[in-house]
Amino acid sequence: MSILVTGGTGYIGSHTCVELLNAGYDIVVVDNFCNSSPMAADRVREITGKDFKVYRCDIRDRDGLKKIFEEEKIDAAIHFAGLKAVGESCQKPLEYYENNIWGTVALLEVMRDAGCKTIVFSSSATVYGSENKVPFNETMPVGTATNPYGTTKIYIENILQDLYKSDNGWSVSLLRYFNPIGAHPSGRIGENPNGIPNNLMPYIAQIAVGKREKLSIFGDDYPTPDGTGVRDYIHVVDLALGHIKALDRALGKTGVDIYNLGTGIGYSVLDIVKTFIEVNGVDIPYEIGPRRPGDIAECYANADKAAKELGWKAERTLADMCRDTWNWQKNNPNGYEN
Ligand code: NAD
Ligand code: WQD
């Protein structure tokens, strides 16, 4: 069984490639490396001892994708490829709509023409917007995204639902990730942000390695136990394993299935900082700054549906997430660059 992994050299994609190979799937990776390095694929080969093909191809390039489908026998796609920086999406909305939405449409057209109708899509908890109450569950109506990145996820979910309505032969899995952090325990693959990290954990990791001075905590006056924002942080390896379970199920059926991939536990910014310091024995200086526009107080999953239908549950602890992040960062202070 051969799986096309778009964005397969990115953060979540590379970890999912490892688990796909470990589970016995063959994989074909497509990436344009706009936010990743081909070296991630070498590291995946090193971790698994297995080989696979990597195509440098933009998913908006229909002819390029078509060729790949002609050369390879693809049974399903896991679709990670997309731009993901919330702040940048506000500066460059057209680039985000063009890349994420048109890229997905191009991929779907090529898949349809090749008769490959199983897709697992990287959606996000951001689709719950600020209208819903935590814990978020899959039966809640989709909310309003506060930024163009989030809007692309809502649109793509709609596109995939419409596609299924038009042709019941499709099998669509919409996986709504909460906050993925951590790295493979080998320390060989991990998150490798360009420039100044937008997200909490990579920022903390860069302070620990001496690249940044101090964390600014975005607000301590939220209605949460310690006043700082609460999120559902999930170890990227648990997240990757969730994809295997979703794929196993999707291959045997048709329809649209939506799953939250989170732990169901909310931790505050201060919980993360304190655990990182404790587990890794490093110092993380911080100060309290203003709230970041667009942030919500709390975001965590009800993860019961994935447990019930997929038999999947996140197992790794916050301490595991902090330890594995640091193991990756300290061994690769410049990411995949030497
Ligand atoms: P990432 O940037 O590390 O990986 C995305 C990959 O897609 C990169 O390798 C990039 O080079 C590639 N890519 C982007 N546009 C492309 C295009 N047009 N053609 C080919 N390749 C392209 O991001 P990630 O954190 O691994 O996220 C993967 C997916 O999960 C994204 O769709 C993201 O929106 C979604 N997601 C991420 C998070 C998170 O916090 N990391 C949370 C929810 C959802
Ligand atoms: C986590 C918490 C911040 C940085 C984003 C996207 C979301 C999803 C996951 C893709 C918040 C606080 C952060 C800092 C801080 N991605 N923080 N200082 O915003 O929950 O989610 O990534 O789909 O769509 O919005 O993640 O890591 O940026 O923030 O205090 O320097 O840490 O306010 O409470 P977020 P994050």
Coordinates of N, CA, C and O and ligand atoms in Angstrom, one line a residue, residues 86 124 126 149 178-179 198-200 203 215-218 229 231 233 269 292 295, ligand 2:
V86 N 0.4 32.0 11.3 CA -0.8 32.8 11.5 C -0.5 34.3 11.2 O -1.2 35.0 10.5
S124 N -7.2 21.9 11.7 CA -6.7 22.5 12.9 C -7.8 22.9 13.9 O -8.9 23.1 13.4
T126 N -8.1 25.5 15.2 CA -8.4 26.9 14.9 C -9.8 27.0 14.2 O -10.5 28.0 14.3
Y149 N -5.0 32.3 7.7 CA -4.5 30.9 7.8 C -5.7 30.0 8.2 O -6.0 28.9 7.6
F178 N -4.5 19.9 17.6 CA -4.4 20.9 18.7 C -3.0 21.5 18.6 O -2.6 21.9 17.5
N179 N -2.2 21.5 19.6 CA -0.9 22.2 19.5 C 0.2 21.1 19.5 O 0.7 20.7 20.6
N198 N 7.2 31.7 15.9 CA 5.9 32.3 16.3 C 5.3 31.6 17.4 O 4.5 32.1 18.2
N199 N 5.6 30.3 17.5 CA 5.0 29.4 18.5 C 5.8 29.3 19.7 O 7.0 29.4 19.8
L200 N 5.1 28.9 20.8 CA 5.6 28.9 22.1 C 6.8 28.0 22.3 O 7.9 28.4 22.7
Y203 N 10.1 28.7 20.5 CA 10.7 29.9 21.1 C 11.4 29.6 22.4 O 12.6 30.0 22.5
L215 N 11.6 35.0 27.0 CA 10.2 34.8 26.5 C 9.3 35.9 27.0 O 9.3 36.3 28.1
S216 N 8.5 36.4 26.0 CA 7.4 37.3 26.4 C 6.1 36.4 26.5 O 5.7 35.8 25.5
I217 N 5.6 36.4 27.7 CA 4.3 35.7 27.9 C 3.2 36.6 27.5 O 3.0 37.7 28.1
F218 N 2.4 36.2 26.5 CA 1.4 37.1 26.0 C 0.1 37.1 26.8 O -0.9 36.5 26.5
G229 N -2.5 31.8 28.9 CA -3.3 31.0 27.9 C -3.2 29.5 28.1 O -2.1 29.0 28.4
R231 N -3.6 25.7 26.4 CA -3.7 25.0 25.1 C -3.5 23.5 25.4 O -3.0 23.0 26.4
Y233 N -1.5 20.7 24.3 CA -0.2 20.4 23.6 C -0.1 18.9 23.4 O -0.4 18.1 24.4
V269 N 0.7 28.5 29.7 CA 2.0 28.9 29.2 C 3.0 28.7 30.4 O 4.1 28.2 30.2
R292 N -1.6 38.8 22.8 CA -1.4 38.8 21.4 C -2.7 38.8 20.7 O -3.6 38.0 21.0
D295 N -5.5 35.8 20.0 CA -5.4 34.6 20.9 C -6.7 34.4 21.7 O -7.4 35.4 22.0
Ligands
WQD2 C1 0.5 28.9 22.6 C2 0.3 29.8 23.8 C3 0.2 32.1 23.3 C4 4.4 32.5 22.0 C5 -1.1 28.2 16.8 C6 -2.1 28.5 15.7 C7 -3.0 27.4 15.6 C8 -2.3 26.0 15.4 C9 -1.2 25.8 16.5 C10 -2.0 25.6 13.1 C11 -0.7 30.9 23.6 C12 1.4 31.8 24.2 C13 3.2 32.0 22.5 C14 5.1 33.4 22.8 C15 3.4 33.2 24.5 N1 -1.6 26.0 14.2 N2 2.7 32.4 23.7 N3 4.6 33.7 24.0 O1 -1.5 30.3 19.1 O2 -2.3 28.3 20.4 O3 -1.8 28.1 18.0 O4 -0.4 27.0 16.5 O5 -3.1 25.3 12.8 O6 -3.8 27.6 14.5 O7 -2.8 29.7 16.0 O8 0.1 28.4 19.5 O9 2.4 28.2 20.3 O10 1.6 30.3 19.2 O11 0.8 29.8 21.4 O12 3.0 33.6 25.6 O13 6.2 33.9 22.4 O14 1.6 30.4 24.1 O15 -0.3 33.4 23.7 O16 -1.4 31.1 24.8 P1 -1.5 28.9 19.3 P2 1.3 29.2 20.0

